Short mmCIF file of C-alpha atoms in Angstrom, two decimals:
data_model
loop_
_atom_site.label_atom_id
_atom_site.label_comp_id
_atom_site.label_asym_id
_atom_site.label_seq_id
_atom_site.Cartn_x
_atom_site.Cartn_y
_atom_site.Cartn_z
CA UNK A 903 102.84 89.04 25.90
CA UNK A 904 105.30 90.18 28.56
CA UNK A 905 103.79 89.72 32.03
CA UNK A 906 106.83 90.97 33.99
CA UNK A 907 108.30 94.41 33.35
CA UNK A 908 109.49 97.62 34.98
CA UNK A 909 106.68 100.21 34.87
CA UNK A 910 107.35 103.79 33.88
CA UNK A 911 105.94 106.66 35.95
CA UNK A 912 102.72 108.16 34.66
CA UNK A 913 104.24 111.61 34.98
CA UNK A 914 107.68 113.09 35.46
CA UNK A 915 106.39 116.04 37.50
CA UNK A 916 104.99 116.24 41.01
CA UNK A 917 103.26 119.50 41.87
CA UNK A 918 104.09 120.71 45.38
CA UNK A 919 101.53 123.50 45.46
CA UNK A 920 102.70 126.14 42.99
CA UNK A 921 106.15 124.52 42.71
CA UNK A 922 106.60 121.70 40.17
CA UNK A 923 109.13 119.06 41.27
CA UNK A 924 110.52 117.45 38.13
CA UNK A 925 111.89 113.95 38.47
CA UNK A 926 114.76 114.58 36.05
CA UNK A 927 115.98 117.65 37.94
CA UNK A 928 115.54 115.88 41.28
CA UNK A 929 117.79 112.99 40.18
CA UNK A 930 120.47 115.43 38.99
CA UNK A 931 120.37 117.30 42.32
CA UNK A 932 120.64 114.06 44.31
CA UNK A 933 123.60 113.04 42.14
CA UNK A 934 125.44 116.32 42.77
CA UNK A 935 124.87 115.99 46.51
CA UNK A 936 126.24 112.42 46.54
CA UNK A 937 129.31 113.41 44.51
CA UNK A 938 130.17 116.35 46.77
CA UNK A 939 129.52 114.44 50.00
CA UNK A 940 131.58 111.39 49.04
CA UNK A 941 134.25 113.49 47.37
CA UNK A 942 134.65 115.50 50.56
CA UNK A 943 135.23 112.33 52.61
CA UNK A 944 137.93 111.17 50.20
CA UNK A 945 139.53 114.62 50.04
CA UNK A 946 139.82 114.85 53.82
CA UNK A 947 141.24 111.32 53.97
CA UNK A 948 143.96 112.36 51.52
CA UNK A 949 144.95 115.36 53.64
CA UNK A 950 142.62 118.08 52.38
CA UNK A 951 140.35 120.41 54.31
CA UNK A 952 136.64 119.71 54.80
CA UNK A 953 134.52 121.97 52.60
CA UNK A 954 137.11 122.43 49.85
CA UNK A 955 135.33 120.01 47.51
CA UNK A 956 132.07 121.92 47.89
CA UNK A 957 133.80 125.26 47.28
CA UNK A 958 135.27 124.02 44.01
CA UNK A 959 132.01 122.30 43.05
CA UNK A 960 130.38 125.74 43.07
CA UNK A 961 132.46 126.37 39.94
CA UNK A 962 132.43 122.88 38.46
CA UNK A 963 128.69 122.10 38.62
CA UNK A 964 127.34 125.12 36.70
CA UNK A 965 130.06 124.73 34.06
CA UNK A 966 129.25 121.03 33.84
CA UNK A 967 125.52 121.61 33.35
CA UNK A 968 126.16 124.13 30.59
CA UNK A 969 128.70 121.84 28.94
CA UNK A 970 126.41 118.83 29.13
CA UNK A 971 123.53 120.74 27.56
CA UNK A 972 125.72 122.24 24.83
CA UNK A 973 127.04 118.81 23.85
CA UNK A 974 123.50 117.43 23.63
CA UNK A 975 122.13 120.33 21.61
CA UNK A 976 125.09 120.37 19.21
CA UNK A 977 125.10 116.62 18.58
CA UNK A 978 121.28 116.44 18.33
CA UNK A 979 120.68 119.80 16.71
CA UNK A 980 117.93 118.38 14.47
CA UNK A 981 115.70 118.10 17.55
CA UNK A 982 115.73 121.87 17.98
CA UNK A 983 116.69 123.59 14.72
CA UNK A 984 115.10 121.52 11.96
CA UNK A 985 111.80 122.35 10.25
CA UNK A 986 108.84 122.16 12.59
CA UNK A 987 110.94 122.27 15.77
CA UNK A 988 111.06 125.12 18.27
CA UNK A 989 114.62 126.28 19.02
CA UNK A 990 113.46 127.55 22.40
CA UNK A 991 113.24 123.91 23.52
CA UNK A 992 117.05 123.84 23.52
CA UNK A 993 116.89 125.74 26.82
CA UNK A 994 114.39 123.37 28.46
CA UNK A 995 116.92 121.29 30.31
CA UNK A 996 114.26 119.77 32.55
CA UNK A 997 112.94 117.82 29.55
CA UNK A 998 116.18 115.82 29.49
CA UNK A 999 119.31 116.00 27.42
CA UNK A 1000 122.70 116.26 29.13
CA UNK A 1001 125.76 114.83 27.39
CA UNK A 1002 128.23 113.46 29.92
CA UNK A 1003 131.15 114.20 27.60
CA UNK A 1004 130.37 117.91 27.54
CA UNK A 1005 129.57 117.93 31.25
CA UNK A 1006 132.95 116.46 32.18
CA UNK A 1007 134.89 118.63 29.70
CA UNK A 1008 133.40 121.99 30.66
CA UNK A 1009 133.01 120.93 34.29
CA UNK A 1010 136.77 120.38 34.35
CA UNK A 1011 137.24 123.98 33.23
CA UNK A 1012 135.13 125.19 36.14
CA UNK A 1013 137.01 122.90 38.53
CA UNK A 1014 140.33 124.21 37.21
CA UNK A 1015 139.23 127.77 37.99
CA UNK A 1016 138.16 126.78 41.51
CA UNK A 1017 141.36 124.81 42.15
CA UNK A 1018 143.52 127.63 40.87
CA UNK A 1019 141.85 130.07 43.25
CA UNK A 1020 142.60 127.73 46.17
CA UNK A 1021 146.12 126.77 45.07
CA UNK A 1022 145.13 123.10 44.70
CA UNK A 1023 146.32 120.68 41.98
CA UNK A 1024 143.37 119.80 39.75
CA UNK A 1025 144.45 116.13 39.26
CA UNK A 1026 144.43 115.48 43.01
CA UNK A 1027 140.96 117.01 43.37
CA UNK A 1028 139.69 115.00 40.39
CA UNK A 1029 141.07 111.77 41.91
CA UNK A 1030 139.18 112.42 45.13
CA UNK A 1031 135.95 113.16 43.29
CA UNK A 1032 136.10 110.36 40.67
CA UNK A 1033 134.03 107.66 42.45
CA UNK A 1034 131.50 110.28 43.52
CA UNK A 1035 131.03 111.39 39.92
CA UNK A 1036 130.28 107.80 38.92
CA UNK A 1037 127.71 107.53 41.73
CA UNK A 1038 126.22 110.87 40.65
CA UNK A 1039 125.75 109.47 37.14
CA UNK A 1040 124.10 106.38 38.63
CA UNK A 1041 121.57 108.66 40.33
CA UNK A 1042 121.13 110.99 37.36
CA UNK A 1043 120.29 108.16 34.94
CA UNK A 1044 117.02 107.60 36.79
CA UNK A 1045 115.91 110.95 35.44
CA UNK A 1046 115.62 109.20 32.05
CA UNK A 1047 113.18 106.79 33.66
CA UNK A 1048 110.96 109.68 34.74
CA UNK A 1049 111.04 111.12 31.22
CA UNK A 1050 110.60 107.72 29.49
CA UNK A 1051 113.62 108.29 27.27
CA UNK A 1052 116.90 106.73 26.16
CA UNK A 1053 115.70 103.12 26.27
CA UNK A 1054 117.02 100.23 24.21
CA UNK A 1055 115.65 97.78 21.67
CA UNK A 1056 112.30 96.05 22.14
CA UNK A 1057 112.47 92.98 24.38
CA UNK A 1058 110.32 90.70 26.52
CA UNK A 1059 112.84 89.94 29.28
CA UNK A 1060 111.38 90.08 32.82
CA UNK A 1061 113.25 93.33 33.56
CA UNK A 1062 112.05 95.07 30.40
CA UNK A 1063 110.95 98.71 30.69
CA UNK A 1064 107.36 99.47 29.74
CA UNK A 1065 107.02 102.65 27.68
CA UNK A 1066 103.67 104.33 27.12
CA UNK A 1067 102.54 106.00 23.93
CA UNK A 1068 103.84 109.53 23.52
CA UNK A 1069 105.66 112.01 21.29
CA UNK A 1070 108.39 110.22 19.31
CA UNK A 1071 107.82 106.92 21.12
CA UNK A 1072 105.78 103.76 20.59
CA UNK A 1073 104.19 101.83 23.45
CA UNK A 1074 105.89 98.57 24.30
CA UNK A 1075 108.58 96.95 26.44
CA UNK A 1076 112.24 97.81 25.84
CA UNK A 1077 115.68 97.22 27.30
CA UNK A 1078 116.08 99.61 30.29
CA UNK A 1079 119.42 101.03 29.19
CA UNK A 1080 119.11 103.73 31.84
CA UNK A 1081 119.16 100.95 34.46
CA UNK A 1082 122.09 99.18 32.80
CA UNK A 1083 124.14 102.36 32.84
CA UNK A 1084 123.14 103.18 36.41
CA UNK A 1085 124.32 99.78 37.64
CA UNK A 1086 127.47 100.02 35.53
CA UNK A 1087 128.32 103.38 37.12
CA UNK A 1088 127.99 101.87 40.61
CA UNK A 1089 130.42 99.17 39.52
CA UNK A 1090 132.81 101.81 38.18
CA UNK A 1091 132.75 103.62 41.53
CA UNK A 1092 133.58 100.38 43.37
CA UNK A 1093 136.41 99.63 40.91
CA UNK A 1094 137.99 103.07 41.35
CA UNK A 1095 137.78 102.89 45.15
CA UNK A 1096 139.41 99.45 45.18
CA UNK A 1097 142.15 100.34 42.69
CA UNK A 1098 142.91 103.60 44.49
CA UNK A 1099 143.44 101.78 47.78
CA UNK A 1100 145.35 98.90 46.21
CA UNK A 1101 147.70 100.85 43.93
CA UNK A 1102 147.74 104.31 45.59
CA UNK A 1103 146.65 106.10 42.43
CA UNK A 1104 147.61 109.74 42.14
CA UNK A 1105 148.19 112.62 39.73
CA UNK A 1106 144.82 112.13 38.01
CA UNK A 1107 145.07 108.37 37.46
CA UNK A 1108 142.03 107.52 39.62
CA UNK A 1109 139.98 109.95 37.55
CA UNK A 1110 141.39 108.52 34.30
CA UNK A 1111 140.45 105.02 35.48
CA UNK A 1112 136.89 106.22 36.10
CA UNK A 1113 136.76 107.70 32.60
CA UNK A 1114 138.13 104.55 30.95
CA UNK A 1115 135.83 102.19 32.89
CA UNK A 1116 132.76 104.32 32.22
CA UNK A 1117 133.53 104.52 28.50
CA UNK A 1118 133.91 100.74 28.29
CA UNK A 1119 130.36 100.32 29.55
CA UNK A 1120 128.88 103.28 27.73
CA UNK A 1121 130.05 101.88 24.37
CA UNK A 1122 127.96 98.70 24.54
CA UNK A 1123 125.02 100.36 26.31
CA UNK A 1124 124.92 103.11 23.68
CA UNK A 1125 124.95 100.45 20.97
CA UNK A 1126 121.66 99.07 22.37
CA UNK A 1127 119.76 102.36 22.26
CA UNK A 1128 117.17 103.11 19.60
CA UNK A 1129 116.65 106.84 20.02
CA UNK A 1130 117.58 109.08 17.10
CA UNK A 1131 121.32 109.75 16.78
CA UNK A 1132 123.98 110.55 14.19
CA UNK A 1133 125.93 107.60 12.81
CA UNK A 1134 129.51 107.42 11.51
CA UNK A 1135 130.60 104.26 9.66
CA UNK A 1136 127.57 102.46 11.00
CA UNK A 1137 128.15 103.35 14.66
CA UNK A 1138 126.40 105.95 16.77
CA UNK A 1139 128.37 109.13 17.43
CA UNK A 1140 128.48 108.48 21.17
CA UNK A 1141 129.92 105.01 20.59
CA UNK A 1142 132.84 106.57 18.70
CA UNK A 1143 133.22 109.18 21.43
CA UNK A 1144 133.35 106.49 24.11
CA UNK A 1145 135.98 104.51 22.20
CA UNK A 1146 138.20 107.53 21.57
CA UNK A 1147 137.98 108.83 25.14
CA UNK A 1148 138.68 105.31 26.44
CA UNK A 1149 141.94 105.15 24.47
CA UNK A 1150 142.95 108.61 25.67
CA UNK A 1151 142.26 107.73 29.31
CA UNK A 1152 144.25 104.49 29.17
CA UNK A 1153 147.12 106.28 27.43
CA UNK A 1154 147.18 108.90 30.19
CA UNK A 1155 147.31 106.21 32.89
CA UNK A 1156 150.26 104.47 31.23
CA UNK A 1157 152.29 107.62 30.55
CA UNK A 1158 151.49 109.27 33.88
CA UNK A 1159 152.53 106.14 35.80
CA UNK A 1160 155.99 106.35 34.25
CA UNK A 1161 156.45 110.13 34.41
CA UNK A 1162 154.92 110.80 37.85
CA UNK A 1163 154.61 107.55 39.84
CA UNK A 1164 153.07 107.43 43.28
CA UNK A 1165 150.61 109.82 44.86
CA UNK A 1166 150.80 113.48 45.86
CA UNK A 1167 152.11 113.92 49.40
CA UNK A 1168 150.43 117.32 49.81
CA UNK A 1169 147.07 117.99 48.15
CA UNK A 1170 146.17 121.25 49.87
CA UNK A 1171 148.71 123.73 51.27
CA UNK A 1172 148.10 124.51 54.93
CA UNK A 1173 145.75 121.57 55.47
CA UNK A 1174 146.31 119.12 58.37
CA UNK A 1175 148.24 115.97 57.54
CA UNK A 1176 146.22 113.06 56.25
CA UNK A 1177 145.58 110.27 58.76
CA UNK A 1178 148.02 107.39 58.51
CA UNK A 1179 146.96 104.56 56.29
CA UNK A 1180 146.10 101.18 57.76
CA UNK A 1181 149.30 99.74 56.25
CA UNK A 1182 151.47 102.28 58.07
CA UNK A 1183 149.56 101.67 61.28
CA UNK A 1184 150.10 97.92 60.98
CA UNK A 1185 153.84 98.44 60.41
CA UNK A 1186 154.06 100.67 63.49
CA UNK A 1187 152.23 98.06 65.57
CA UNK A 1188 154.61 95.33 64.39
CA UNK A 1189 157.65 97.45 65.32
CA UNK A 1190 156.16 98.16 68.75
CA UNK A 1191 155.57 94.43 69.34
CA UNK A 1192 159.16 93.66 68.35
CA UNK A 1193 160.45 96.34 70.73
CA UNK A 1194 158.39 94.89 73.59
CA UNK A 1195 159.70 91.40 72.83
CA UNK A 1196 163.32 92.67 73.00
CA UNK A 1197 162.84 94.48 76.32
CA UNK A 1198 163.32 91.38 78.60
CA UNK A 1199 166.56 90.43 76.82
CA UNK A 1200 167.82 94.00 77.12
CA UNK A 1201 166.93 94.05 80.80
CA UNK A 1202 168.84 90.81 81.44
CA UNK A 1203 171.88 92.19 79.63
CA UNK A 1204 171.78 95.33 81.76
CA UNK A 1205 171.46 93.25 84.92
CA UNK A 1206 174.50 91.11 84.03
CA UNK A 1207 176.66 94.08 83.08
CA UNK A 1208 177.53 95.19 86.69
CA UNK A 1209 178.40 91.63 87.68
CA UNK A 1210 180.81 91.29 84.85
CA UNK A 1211 182.43 94.58 85.75
CA UNK A 1212 182.73 93.50 89.36
CA UNK A 1213 184.36 90.21 88.39
CA UNK A 1214 186.83 91.99 86.19
CA UNK A 1215 187.75 94.44 88.97
CA UNK A 1216 188.20 91.72 91.63
CA UNK A 1217 191.77 90.65 90.66
CA UNK A 1218 192.84 94.24 90.50
CA UNK A 1219 191.60 94.82 94.02
CA UNK A 1220 193.44 91.74 95.33
CA UNK A 1221 196.65 92.79 93.61
CA UNK A 1222 196.45 96.20 95.20
CA UNK A 1223 195.96 94.68 98.63
CA UNK A 1224 198.99 92.42 98.22
CA UNK A 1225 201.09 95.35 97.11
CA UNK A 1226 200.08 97.23 100.20
CA UNK A 1227 201.12 94.33 102.45
CA UNK A 1228 204.52 94.03 100.75
#
């Protein structure tokens, strides 16, 4: 018997008067807010204008939600269109079911439209938003906890997730794969922030790093899950998707680094210049210190210069005087 475990909420809905507040939707909303807020800070630091990230997110978020739901419904169609199932449930997004692959793909289309309207390069915007997207996923995964879904194999580890009896689930303690993925996404965000500062990633490489790192974790986490899914050659469909997208992301990083090295100098036309980096500031300080150190020597040289000139002119003056006497 497992005495230590993570409890699941008794309900995923809190009624605020006539308005039901669903835990799944609340986690998604918090995630979007975090992504936009943090993305805005990074965008401004790279030379963009405050508010631009939010303006483009108005296009990206709705497209992403639709894309995420479409991917889920298409890849798990048997949950909605098989005998005994109600196809209307495919529209009940609050019950869970958003595929990150579809969300990113169609969300990118919405972001491209928003960037095009503002004259902004999509790769630069995606680089600024990449860590925020990972943090948004970390928040959104807790919606699975509210819905008691997408857990792993049965286990008795102290951090096991307790699941209650319900439709399509058996009571017991299971691996909290939602928690594993949430923590992994936080790690991905930290990795992208560090790599971006260390290597000055640009032209979509920070975003590609986020995609590759996320896929690496999603592959093994997906392998642990026990919910119904399609299998190809013994592996779940999402495991294959993670592996393929990982290879594509790494390939993009390698090729892009050779074709377009460095980072964009201008990310938004007409925006104020980005603040100088700490490295540039340190270099400027070092040059200023060197200039101050050279000032005394320069002053001494200037002070000696008139004396030297006077000494050189002295013989000439004496010679002139002698000539006058003769």
